[in-house]
Amino acid sequence: MMSIYLQSINDNGDSWPEQFLEDGDVFTKNPSEVFESENPFFVFVYPRTEARGRTDGCDSGGWRIIGHDKLIKHEGTGKILGFKKILKFCGETKARGYKRTWVMKQYRLPSKWNPKQDHVVCKIQLLFQTEISFLLSKHFSYSADPLPATQSLTAYGIRLANPQDDGAYYLQVIFDSGGNEWPSYVTNDVYCVHPSTLVDHEDKRSTESGLCIFANRTEACGYTDGCESGRWRIMEEDNPIFSMSREVMGYKRVFKFYEEDKGRYFDIVDGEQVLRTWIMEEYRLVEEAMKDKVLCVIKRGRR
């Protein structure tokens, strides 16, 4: 990051890699409204001001520094390459139960090559809290331990041209993750909490595409469990999802959340109040040993 990309500013003038976004206002926007997927994004920021990460932000939150400048040196020569800091996006209405947060790693050159300190590269991605803890531990202690291997887990739902392909995609995510159950730090007790505790209402991405939740289900899920404010009920039992060779890869169930308080949640649509409903799609692989390792996609519906 330092020697290849940032040094190229000094060596090549204004040239910049095509895979980088150029955005001088990334610090004043909600990242869920800017980025089209949860994969890491690299952003070239110019100009950078002293306010960024301290007093700037947007209506729904702001970036705040959680790891101050760390000196980056070349492993072989010991030459100083630059500095790195870590920021976290703190939303005004963060979903209480959801375990992922937008995190930014910000890189800049020493003042020798960047006198005004106004060119930075930011790597922005969604991380689980355990991943953030590992990241900070590595930042402060120079630990070489790798982060937990969860980068293949998708955060938002997808909408492909063929809905059957959506199911195949989610099953592939489960298969690629390995193991017969999810690690506890990526799971949410989706069946026993109100969906509004998991979904940030200001996150447009989750509103449009749905939010992916990882759960290790029990036999009670969708039958006798629930919370004080309502419960999920099965609307469609197991629907098979087929491979290209017409073999059954896994199954999909559809749930609807039934509110105890019927008039509690409304959306404003075209100036009118519309009662909000919640739909959840649950995906699992066909193998018996993995039947309780599920990927759930919560979507907001209206009626």
CSV table of N, CA and C in Angstrom, one decimal, residues 58-220:
chain,number,residue,atom,x,y,z
A,58,CYS,N,-21.8,13.0,8.8
A,58,CYS,CA,-23.1,13.3,8.1
A,58,CYS,C,-24.2,13.1,9.1
A,59,ASP,N,-25.4,13.3,8.6
A,59,ASP,CA,-26.6,13.3,9.5
A,59,ASP,C,-26.7,11.9,10.2
A,60,SER,N,-26.3,10.8,9.6
A,60,SER,CA,-26.5,9.5,10.2
A,60,SER,C,-25.3,9.0,11.0
A,61,GLY,N,-24.2,9.8,11.2
A,61,GLY,CA,-23.1,9.4,11.9
A,61,GLY,C,-21.8,10.0,11.4
A,62,GLY,N,-20.7,9.5,11.9
A,62,GLY,CA,-19.4,10.0,11.4
A,62,GLY,C,-18.2,9.0,11.7
A,63,TRP,N,-17.1,9.2,11.0
A,63,TRP,CA,-15.9,8.4,11.2
A,63,TRP,C,-15.2,8.9,12.5
A,64,ARG,N,-14.8,8.0,13.3
A,64,ARG,CA,-14.0,8.4,14.5
A,64,ARG,C,-12.8,7.5,14.7
A,65,ILE,N,-11.7,8.1,15.1
A,65,ILE,CA,-10.4,7.4,15.2
A,65,ILE,C,-10.4,6.4,16.4
A,66,ILE,N,-10.1,5.2,16.1
A,66,ILE,CA,-10.0,4.2,17.2
A,66,ILE,C,-8.5,3.6,17.3
A,67,GLY,N,-7.7,3.9,16.3
A,67,GLY,CA,-6.3,3.6,16.3
A,67,GLY,C,-5.5,4.7,15.7
A,68,HIS,N,-4.7,5.4,16.5
A,68,HIS,CA,-4.0,6.6,16.0
A,68,HIS,C,-2.8,6.2,15.2
A,69,ASP,N,-2.0,7.1,14.7
A,69,ASP,CA,-1.0,6.9,13.7
A,69,ASP,C,0.0,5.8,14.2
A,70,LYS,N,0.2,4.8,13.3
A,70,LYS,CA,1.2,3.8,13.5
A,70,LYS,C,2.3,3.9,12.5
A,71,LEU,N,3.6,3.9,12.9
A,71,LEU,CA,4.7,4.1,11.9
A,71,LEU,C,4.8,2.8,11.1
A,72,ILE,N,4.9,2.9,9.8
A,72,ILE,CA,5.1,1.7,8.9
A,72,ILE,C,6.5,1.8,8.4
A,73,LYS,N,7.2,0.7,8.6
A,73,LYS,CA,8.6,0.6,8.1
A,73,LYS,C,8.7,-0.6,7.1
A,74,HIS,N,9.7,-0.5,6.2
A,74,HIS,CA,10.0,-1.6,5.3
A,74,HIS,C,10.6,-2.7,6.1
A,75,GLU,N,10.1,-4.0,5.9
A,75,GLU,CA,10.5,-5.1,6.7
A,75,GLU,C,12.0,-5.4,6.5
A,76,GLY,N,12.5,-5.2,5.3
A,76,GLY,CA,13.9,-5.5,5.0
A,76,GLY,C,14.9,-4.5,5.4
A,77,THR,N,14.6,-3.2,5.0
A,77,THR,CA,15.6,-2.1,5.2
A,77,THR,C,15.3,-1.3,6.5
A,78,GLY,N,14.1,-1.3,7.0
A,78,GLY,CA,13.8,-0.5,8.1
A,78,GLY,C,13.4,0.9,7.7
A,79,LYS,N,13.4,1.2,6.4
A,79,LYS,CA,13.1,2.5,5.9
A,79,LYS,C,11.6,2.9,6.3
A,80,ILE,N,11.4,4.1,6.7
A,80,ILE,CA,10.1,4.6,7.1
A,80,ILE,C,9.3,4.8,5.8
A,81,LEU,N,8.1,4.1,5.7
A,81,LEU,CA,7.3,4.2,4.5
A,81,LEU,C,6.1,5.2,4.7
A,82,GLY,N,5.6,5.3,5.9
A,82,GLY,CA,4.5,6.2,6.1
A,82,GLY,C,3.8,5.9,7.4
A,83,PHE,N,2.5,6.2,7.5
A,83,PHE,CA,1.7,6.1,8.7
A,83,PHE,C,0.3,5.4,8.4
A,84,LYS,N,-0.2,4.8,9.4
A,84,LYS,CA,-1.5,4.1,9.2
A,84,LYS,C,-2.3,4.4,10.5
A,85,LYS,N,-3.6,4.8,10.3
A,85,LYS,CA,-4.5,4.9,11.4
A,85,LYS,C,-5.8,4.1,11.1
A,86,ILE,N,-6.6,3.9,12.1
A,86,ILE,CA,-7.8,3.1,11.9
A,86,ILE,C,-9.0,3.9,12.4
A,87,LEU,N,-10.1,4.0,11.7
A,87,LEU,CA,-11.3,4.7,12.0
A,87,LEU,C,-12.5,3.8,11.9
A,88,LYS,N,-13.5,4.1,12.7
A,88,LYS,CA,-14.7,3.3,12.7
A,88,LYS,C,-15.9,4.2,12.5
A,89,PHE,N,-16.9,3.8,11.7
A,89,PHE,CA,-18.0,4.6,11.4
A,89,PHE,C,-19.0,4.4,12.6
A,90,CYS,N,-19.3,5.5,13.3
A,90,CYS,CA,-20.2,5.4,14.4
A,90,CYS,C,-21.6,6.0,14.0
A,91,GLY,N,-22.5,5.2,13.8
A,91,GLY,CA,-23.9,5.7,13.3
A,91,GLY,C,-24.7,6.2,14.5
A,92,GLU,N,-25.6,7.1,14.1
A,92,GLU,CA,-26.5,7.7,15.2
A,92,GLU,C,-27.5,6.7,15.6
A,93,THR,N,-27.9,5.8,14.7
A,93,THR,CA,-28.9,4.8,15.0
A,93,THR,C,-28.5,3.4,14.7
A,94,LYS,N,-27.3,3.0,15.2
A,94,LYS,CA,-26.7,1.7,14.9
A,94,LYS,C,-27.7,0.6,15.4
A,95,ALA,N,-27.9,-0.4,14.5
A,95,ALA,CA,-28.7,-1.6,14.9
A,95,ALA,C,-28.1,-2.2,16.1
A,96,ARG,N,-28.8,-2.5,17.2
A,96,ARG,CA,-28.3,-3.0,18.4
A,96,ARG,C,-27.7,-4.4,18.4
A,97,GLY,N,-28.4,-5.2,17.6
A,97,GLY,CA,-28.0,-6.6,17.6
A,97,GLY,C,-27.0,-7.0,16.5
A,98,TYR,N,-26.8,-6.2,15.5
A,98,TYR,CA,-26.0,-6.5,14.3
A,98,TYR,C,-24.5,-6.4,14.7
A,99,LYS,N,-23.7,-7.3,14.3
A,99,LYS,CA,-22.3,-7.4,14.7
A,99,LYS,C,-21.3,-6.8,13.8
A,100,ARG,N,-21.7,-6.2,12.7
A,100,ARG,CA,-20.7,-5.7,11.7
A,100,ARG,C,-20.7,-4.2,11.8
A,101,THR,N,-19.5,-3.6,11.5
A,101,THR,CA,-19.3,-2.2,11.5
A,101,THR,C,-18.4,-1.8,10.4
A,102,TRP,N,-18.6,-0.6,9.8
A,102,TRP,CA,-17.7,-0.1,8.8
A,102,TRP,C,-16.4,0.4,9.4
A,103,VAL,N,-15.3,-0.1,8.9
A,103,VAL,CA,-14.0,0.3,9.4
A,103,VAL,C,-13.1,0.8,8.3
A,104,MET,N,-12.3,1.8,8.6
A,104,MET,CA,-11.4,2.4,7.6
A,104,MET,C,-10.0,2.3,8.0
A,105,LYS,N,-9.1,1.8,7.2
A,105,LYS,CA,-7.6,1.9,7.4
A,105,LYS,C,-7.1,3.0,6.5
A,106,GLN,N,-6.5,4.0,7.1
A,106,GLN,CA,-6.1,5.2,6.4
A,106,GLN,C,-4.6,5.2,6.3
A,107,TYR,N,-4.0,5.3,5.1
A,107,TYR,CA,-2.6,5.3,4.9
A,107,TYR,C,-2.1,6.7,4.3
A,108,ARG,N,-1.0,7.2,4.8
A,108,ARG,CA,-0.4,8.4,4.3
A,108,ARG,C,1.1,8.4,4.3
A,109,LEU,N,1.7,9.1,3.4
A,109,LEU,CA,3.2,9.2,3.4
A,109,LEU,C,3.7,10.1,4.4
A,110,PRO,N,5.0,10.0,4.8
A,110,PRO,CA,5.7,11.0,5.6
A,110,PRO,C,5.7,12.4,5.0
A,111,SER,N,5.8,13.4,5.8
A,111,SER,CA,5.8,14.8,5.3
A,111,SER,C,6.9,15.0,4.3
A,112,LYS,N,8.0,14.2,4.3
A,112,LYS,CA,9.0,14.4,3.3
A,112,LYS,C,8.5,14.3,1.9
A,113,TRP,N,7.6,13.4,1.6
A,113,TRP,CA,7.0,13.2,0.3
A,113,TRP,C,5.6,13.8,0.1
A,114,ASN,N,5.0,14.2,1.2
A,114,ASN,CA,3.7,14.7,1.2
A,114,ASN,C,3.6,15.9,2.2
A,115,PRO,N,4.2,17.0,1.9
A,115,PRO,CA,4.4,18.1,2.8
A,115,PRO,C,3.0,18.5,3.5
A,116,LYS,N,2.0,18.6,2.7
A,116,LYS,CA,0.7,19.1,3.2
A,116,LYS,C,-0.1,18.0,3.9
A,117,GLN,N,0.4,16.7,3.8
A,117,GLN,CA,-0.3,15.6,4.4
A,117,GLN,C,-1.8,15.5,3.9
A,118,ASP,N,-2.0,15.8,2.7
A,118,ASP,CA,-3.4,15.9,2.1
A,118,ASP,C,-3.7,14.8,1.1
A,119,HIS,N,-2.8,13.9,0.9
A,119,HIS,CA,-3.1,12.7,0.1
A,119,HIS,C,-3.1,11.5,1.0
A,120,VAL,N,-4.2,10.8,1.0
A,120,VAL,CA,-4.3,9.5,1.8
A,120,VAL,C,-5.0,8.5,0.9
A,121,VAL,N,-4.7,7.2,1.3
A,121,VAL,CA,-5.5,6.1,0.7
A,121,VAL,C,-6.3,5.4,1.8
A,122,CYS,N,-7.5,5.2,1.6
A,122,CYS,CA,-8.4,4.6,2.6
A,122,CYS,C,-8.9,3.2,2.2
A,123,LYS,N,-8.7,2.2,3.0
A,123,LYS,CA,-9.3,0.9,2.7
A,123,LYS,C,-10.5,0.7,3.6
A,124,ILE,N,-11.7,0.6,3.0
A,124,ILE,CA,-12.9,0.6,3.8
A,124,ILE,C,-13.6,-0.7,3.6
A,125,GLN,N,-14.1,-1.3,4.8
A,125,GLN,CA,-14.8,-2.6,4.7
A,125,GLN,C,-15.6,-2.8,5.9
A,126,LEU,N,-16.6,-3.8,5.8
A,126,LEU,CA,-17.4,-4.2,6.9
A,126,LEU,C,-16.7,-5.3,7.7
A,127,LEU,N,-16.6,-5.1,9.0
A,127,LEU,CA,-15.9,-6.1,9.8
A,127,LEU,C,-16.8,-6.5,11.0
A,128,PHE,N,-16.7,-7.7,11.5
A,128,PHE,CA,-17.3,-8.1,12.7
A,128,PHE,C,-16.4,-7.6,13.9
A,129,GLN,N,-17.1,-7.5,15.1
A,129,GLN,CA,-16.4,-6.9,16.2
A,129,GLN,C,-15.1,-7.6,16.6
A,130,THR,N,-15.2,-9.0,16.5
A,130,THR,CA,-13.9,-9.8,16.8
A,130,THR,C,-12.8,-9.4,15.8
A,131,GLU,N,-13.2,-9.2,14.5
A,131,GLU,CA,-12.2,-8.8,13.5
A,131,GLU,C,-11.6,-7.4,13.8
A,132,ILE,N,-12.4,-6.5,14.3
A,132,ILE,CA,-11.9,-5.2,14.7
A,132,ILE,C,-11.0,-5.3,15.9
A,133,SER,N,-11.3,-6.2,16.9
A,133,SER,CA,-10.4,-6.4,18.0
A,133,SER,C,-9.1,-6.9,17.6
A,134,PHE,N,-9.1,-7.9,16.6
A,134,PHE,CA,-7.8,-8.5,16.1
A,134,PHE,C,-7.1,-7.4,15.4
A,135,LEU,N,-7.8,-6.5,14.6
A,135,LEU,CA,-7.1,-5.5,13.9
A,135,LEU,C,-6.5,-4.5,14.8
A,136,LEU,N,-7.1,-4.1,15.9
A,136,LEU,CA,-6.5,-3.1,16.8
A,136,LEU,C,-5.4,-3.8,17.6
A,137,SER,N,-5.5,-5.0,17.9
A,137,SER,CA,-4.4,-5.7,18.6
A,137,SER,C,-3.2,-5.7,17.7
A,138,LYS,N,-3.4,-6.0,16.4
A,138,LYS,CA,-2.2,-6.0,15.5
A,138,LYS,C,-1.7,-4.6,15.3
A,139,HIS,N,-2.6,-3.6,15.3
A,139,HIS,CA,-2.2,-2.2,15.2
A,139,HIS,C,-1.3,-1.7,16.3
A,140,PHE,N,-1.7,-2.1,17.5
A,140,PHE,CA,-1.0,-1.6,18.7
A,140,PHE,C,0.2,-2.5,19.1
A,141,SER,N,0.2,-3.7,18.8
A,141,SER,CA,1.2,-4.6,19.3
A,141,SER,C,2.2,-5.1,18.3
A,142,TYR,N,1.9,-4.8,17.0
A,142,TYR,CA,2.7,-5.3,15.9
A,142,TYR,C,2.6,-6.8,15.7
A,143,SER,N,1.5,-7.4,16.2
A,143,SER,CA,1.3,-8.8,16.1
A,143,SER,C,1.2,-9.2,14.6
A,144,ALA,N,1.7,-10.4,14.3
A,144,ALA,CA,1.6,-10.9,12.9
A,144,ALA,C,0.5,-11.9,12.7
A,145,ASP,N,-0.3,-12.1,13.8
A,145,ASP,CA,-1.4,-13.0,13.7
A,145,ASP,C,-2.4,-12.6,12.6
A,146,PRO,N,-2.9,-13.5,11.8
A,146,PRO,CA,-3.9,-13.2,10.8
A,146,PRO,C,-5.3,-12.9,11.4
A,147,LEU,N,-6.1,-12.1,10.7
A,147,LEU,CA,-7.4,-11.9,11.1
A,147,LEU,C,-8.3,-13.2,10.9
A,148,PRO,N,-9.4,-13.3,11.6
A,148,PRO,CA,-10.3,-14.4,11.4
A,148,PRO,C,-10.7,-14.5,9.9
A,149,ALA,N,-10.8,-15.7,9.4
A,149,ALA,CA,-11.1,-15.9,8.0
A,149,ALA,C,-12.6,-15.8,7.7
A,150,THR,N,-13.1,-14.6,7.7
A,150,THR,CA,-14.6,-14.4,7.4
A,150,THR,C,-14.8,-13.5,6.3
A,151,GLN,N,-13.8,-13.2,5.5
A,151,GLN,CA,-14.0,-12.2,4.4
A,151,GLN,C,-15.0,-12.7,3.3
A,152,SER,N,-15.2,-14.1,3.3
A,152,SER,CA,-16.2,-14.6,2.3
A,152,SER,C,-17.6,-14.4,2.6
A,153,LEU,N,-17.9,-14.0,3.9
A,153,LEU,CA,-19.3,-13.8,4.3
A,153,LEU,C,-19.9,-12.5,3.8
A,154,THR,N,-20.9,-12.7,3.1
A,154,THR,CA,-21.6,-11.5,2.5
A,154,THR,C,-22.4,-10.8,3.5
A,155,ALA,N,-22.5,-9.5,3.4
A,155,ALA,CA,-23.3,-8.7,4.4
A,155,ALA,C,-24.7,-8.3,3.9
A,156,TYR,N,-24.8,-8.1,2.6
A,156,TYR,CA,-26.1,-7.7,2.1
A,156,TYR,C,-26.6,-8.7,1.1
A,157,GLY,N,-28.0,-8.8,0.9
A,157,GLY,CA,-28.6,-9.7,0.0
A,157,GLY,C,-28.2,-9.3,-1.4
A,158,ILE,N,-28.5,-10.2,-2.4
A,158,ILE,CA,-28.2,-9.9,-3.8
A,158,ILE,C,-29.5,-10.1,-4.5
A,159,ARG,N,-29.6,-9.5,-5.7
A,159,ARG,CA,-30.7,-9.7,-6.6
A,159,ARG,C,-30.3,-10.0,-8.0
A,160,LEU,N,-30.1,-11.3,-8.3
A,160,LEU,CA,-29.7,-11.7,-9.7
A,160,LEU,C,-30.9,-11.8,-10.6
A,161,ALA,N,-30.6,-11.9,-11.9
A,161,ALA,CA,-31.7,-11.9,-12.9
A,161,ALA,C,-32.6,-13.1,-12.7
A,162,ASN,N,-32.1,-14.2,-12.3
A,162,ASN,CA,-32.8,-15.4,-12.0
A,162,ASN,C,-32.9,-15.7,-10.5
A,163,PRO,N,-34.0,-15.5,-9.8
A,163,PRO,CA,-34.1,-15.7,-8.4
A,163,PRO,C,-33.5,-17.0,-7.9
A,164,GLN,N,-33.6,-18.1,-8.7
A,164,GLN,CA,-33.0,-19.4,-8.4
A,164,GLN,C,-31.5,-19.2,-8.2
A,165,ASP,N,-30.8,-18.3,-8.9
A,165,ASP,CA,-29.4,-18.1,-8.8
A,165,ASP,C,-29.1,-17.5,-7.5
A,166,ASP,N,-30.0,-16.7,-6.9
A,166,ASP,CA,-29.8,-16.1,-5.6
A,166,ASP,C,-29.5,-17.2,-4.6
A,167,GLY,N,-30.4,-18.2,-4.6
A,167,GLY,CA,-30.3,-19.3,-3.6
A,167,GLY,C,-29.0,-20.0,-3.8
A,168,ALA,N,-28.5,-20.3,-5.0
A,168,ALA,CA,-27.3,-21.0,-5.3
A,168,ALA,C,-26.1,-20.2,-4.7
A,169,TYR,N,-26.2,-18.9,-4.9
A,169,TYR,CA,-25.1,-18.0,-4.3
A,169,TYR,C,-25.0,-18.1,-2.8
A,170,TYR,N,-26.1,-18.0,-2.1
A,170,TYR,CA,-26.1,-18.1,-0.7
A,170,TYR,C,-25.6,-19.5,-0.2
A,171,LEU,N,-26.0,-20.5,-0.9
A,171,LEU,CA,-25.5,-21.9,-0.5
A,171,LEU,C,-24.0,-22.0,-0.7
A,172,GLN,N,-23.5,-21.3,-1.7
A,172,GLN,CA,-22.1,-21.3,-2.0
A,172,GLN,C,-21.3,-20.6,-0.8
A,173,VAL,N,-21.9,-19.5,-0.3
A,173,VAL,CA,-21.3,-18.8,0.8
A,173,VAL,C,-21.2,-19.8,2.0
A,174,ILE,N,-22.3,-20.5,2.3
A,174,ILE,CA,-22.3,-21.5,3.4
A,174,ILE,C,-21.2,-22.5,3.2
A,175,PHE,N,-21.2,-23.1,2.0
A,175,PHE,CA,-20.2,-24.2,1.7
A,175,PHE,C,-18.8,-23.7,1.8
A,176,ASP,N,-18.5,-22.5,1.3
A,176,ASP,CA,-17.1,-22.0,1.3
A,176,ASP,C,-16.6,-21.7,2.7
A,177,SER,N,-17.5,-21.4,3.6
A,177,SER,CA,-17.1,-21.0,5.0
A,177,SER,C,-16.5,-22.2,5.7
A,178,GLY,N,-16.9,-23.4,5.4
A,178,GLY,CA,-16.4,-24.6,6.1
A,178,GLY,C,-17.0,-24.8,7.4
A,179,GLY,N,-17.0,-26.1,7.9
A,179,GLY,CA,-17.5,-26.4,9.2
A,179,GLY,C,-19.0,-26.6,9.2
A,180,ASN,N,-19.5,-27.2,10.2
A,180,ASN,CA,-21.0,-27.6,10.3
A,180,ASN,C,-21.8,-26.5,11.1
A,181,GLU,N,-21.1,-25.5,11.6
A,181,GLU,CA,-21.8,-24.4,12.3
A,181,GLU,C,-21.0,-23.1,12.1
A,182,TRP,N,-21.7,-22.0,12.3
A,182,TRP,CA,-21.0,-20.7,12.3
A,182,TRP,C,-20.2,-20.4,13.6
A,183,PRO,N,-19.1,-19.8,13.6
A,183,PRO,CA,-18.5,-19.3,14.8
A,183,PRO,C,-19.3,-18.3,15.5
A,184,SER,N,-19.3,-18.3,16.8
A,184,SER,CA,-20.2,-17.5,17.6
A,184,SER,C,-20.1,-16.0,17.3
A,185,TYR,N,-18.9,-15.5,16.9
A,185,TYR,CA,-18.8,-14.1,16.7
A,185,TYR,C,-19.4,-13.5,15.5
A,186,VAL,N,-19.9,-14.4,14.6
A,186,VAL,CA,-20.6,-13.9,13.4
A,186,VAL,C,-22.1,-14.1,13.4
A,187,THR,N,-22.5,-14.8,14.5
A,187,THR,CA,-24.0,-15.2,14.5
A,187,THR,C,-24.8,-14.1,15.3
A,188,ASN,N,-26.1,-14.1,14.9
A,188,ASN,CA,-27.1,-13.3,15.7
A,188,ASN,C,-28.2,-14.2,15.9
A,189,ASP,N,-28.8,-14.0,17.1
A,189,ASP,CA,-30.0,-14.9,17.5
A,189,ASP,C,-31.2,-14.4,16.8
A,190,VAL,N,-31.3,-14.5,15.4
A,190,VAL,CA,-32.3,-13.9,14.6
A,190,VAL,C,-33.7,-14.4,14.9
A,191,TYR,N,-33.8,-15.6,15.4
A,191,TYR,CA,-35.2,-16.1,15.6
A,191,TYR,C,-35.8,-15.6,16.9
A,192,CYS,N,-35.0,-15.0,17.8
A,192,CYS,CA,-35.5,-14.6,19.1
A,192,CYS,C,-35.4,-13.1,19.4
A,193,VAL,N,-35.2,-12.3,18.3
A,193,VAL,CA,-35.2,-10.9,18.5
A,193,VAL,C,-36.0,-10.2,17.5
A,194,HIS,N,-36.5,-9.0,17.7
A,194,HIS,CA,-37.2,-8.3,16.8
A,194,HIS,C,-36.3,-7.9,15.6
A,195,PRO,N,-36.7,-8.0,14.4
A,195,PRO,CA,-35.8,-7.7,13.2
A,195,PRO,C,-35.3,-6.2,13.3
A,196,SER,N,-36.0,-5.3,13.9
A,196,SER,CA,-35.6,-3.9,13.9
A,196,SER,C,-34.3,-3.8,14.7
A,197,THR,N,-34.0,-4.7,15.6
A,197,THR,CA,-32.8,-4.6,16.4
A,197,THR,C,-31.5,-5.0,15.6
A,198,LEU,N,-31.8,-5.6,14.4
A,198,LEU,CA,-30.7,-6.1,13.6
A,198,LEU,C,-30.5,-5.2,12.4
A,199,VAL,N,-31.5,-4.5,11.9
A,199,VAL,CA,-31.5,-3.7,10.7
A,199,VAL,C,-31.4,-2.2,11.1
A,200,ASP,N,-30.4,-1.5,10.5
A,200,ASP,CA,-30.3,-0.1,10.6
A,200,ASP,C,-31.3,0.6,9.6
A,201,HIS,N,-32.2,1.3,10.1
A,201,HIS,CA,-33.3,1.9,9.2
A,201,HIS,C,-32.7,2.9,8.3
A,202,GLU,N,-31.5,3.4,8.6
A,202,GLU,CA,-30.9,4.4,7.7
A,202,GLU,C,-30.0,3.8,6.7
A,203,ASP,N,-29.8,2.5,6.7
A,203,ASP,CA,-28.9,1.8,5.8
A,203,ASP,C,-29.8,1.5,4.6
A,204,LYS,N,-29.6,2.2,3.5
A,204,LYS,CA,-30.3,2.1,2.3
A,204,LYS,C,-30.1,0.7,1.6
A,205,ARG,N,-28.8,0.2,1.8
A,205,ARG,CA,-28.5,-1.0,1.2
A,205,ARG,C,-29.3,-2.2,1.7
A,206,SER,N,-29.5,-2.2,3.0
A,206,SER,CA,-30.3,-3.3,3.6
A,206,SER,C,-31.8,-3.1,3.3
A,207,THR,N,-32.2,-1.9,3.1
A,207,THR,CA,-33.6,-1.7,2.7
A,207,THR,C,-33.9,-2.2,1.3
A,208,GLU,N,-32.9,-2.0,0.4
A,208,GLU,CA,-33.1,-2.3,-1.0
A,208,GLU,C,-32.8,-3.8,-1.3
A,209,SER,N,-31.8,-4.4,-0.6
A,209,SER,CA,-31.4,-5.7,-0.9
A,209,SER,C,-31.5,-6.8,0.2
A,210,GLY,N,-31.8,-6.3,1.4
A,210,GLY,CA,-31.9,-7.2,2.5
A,210,GLY,C,-30.6,-7.4,3.2
A,211,LEU,N,-30.6,-7.8,4.5
A,211,LEU,CA,-29.4,-8.0,5.3
A,211,LEU,C,-29.2,-9.4,5.6
A,212,CYS,N,-27.9,-9.9,5.4
A,212,CYS,CA,-27.6,-11.3,5.7
A,212,CYS,C,-27.2,-11.5,7.1
A,213,ILE,N,-27.9,-12.5,7.7
A,213,ILE,CA,-27.6,-12.8,9.1
A,213,ILE,C,-27.3,-14.3,9.2
A,214,PHE,N,-26.3,-14.6,10.0
A,214,PHE,CA,-25.8,-16.0,10.1
A,214,PHE,C,-26.2,-16.6,11.4
A,215,ALA,N,-26.8,-17.8,11.4
A,215,ALA,CA,-27.4,-18.3,12.6
A,215,ALA,C,-27.2,-19.9,12.6
A,216,ASN,N,-27.1,-20.4,13.8
A,216,ASN,CA,-27.1,-21.8,14.0
A,216,ASN,C,-28.5,-22.1,14.7
A,217,ARG,N,-29.4,-22.7,13.9
A,217,ARG,CA,-30.8,-22.8,14.3
A,217,ARG,C,-31.0,-24.1,15.1
A,218,THR,N,-32.1,-24.1,15.8
A,218,THR,CA,-32.6,-25.2,16.6
A,218,THR,C,-33.9,-25.7,16.1
A,219,GLU,N,-34.4,-26.8,16.6
A,219,GLU,CA,-35.7,-27.3,16.2
A,219,GLU,C,-36.8,-26.3,16.5
A,220,ALA,N,-36.7,-25.4,17.4
A,220,ALA,CA,-37.7,-24.5,17.8
A,220,ALA,C,-37.8,-23.3,16.9
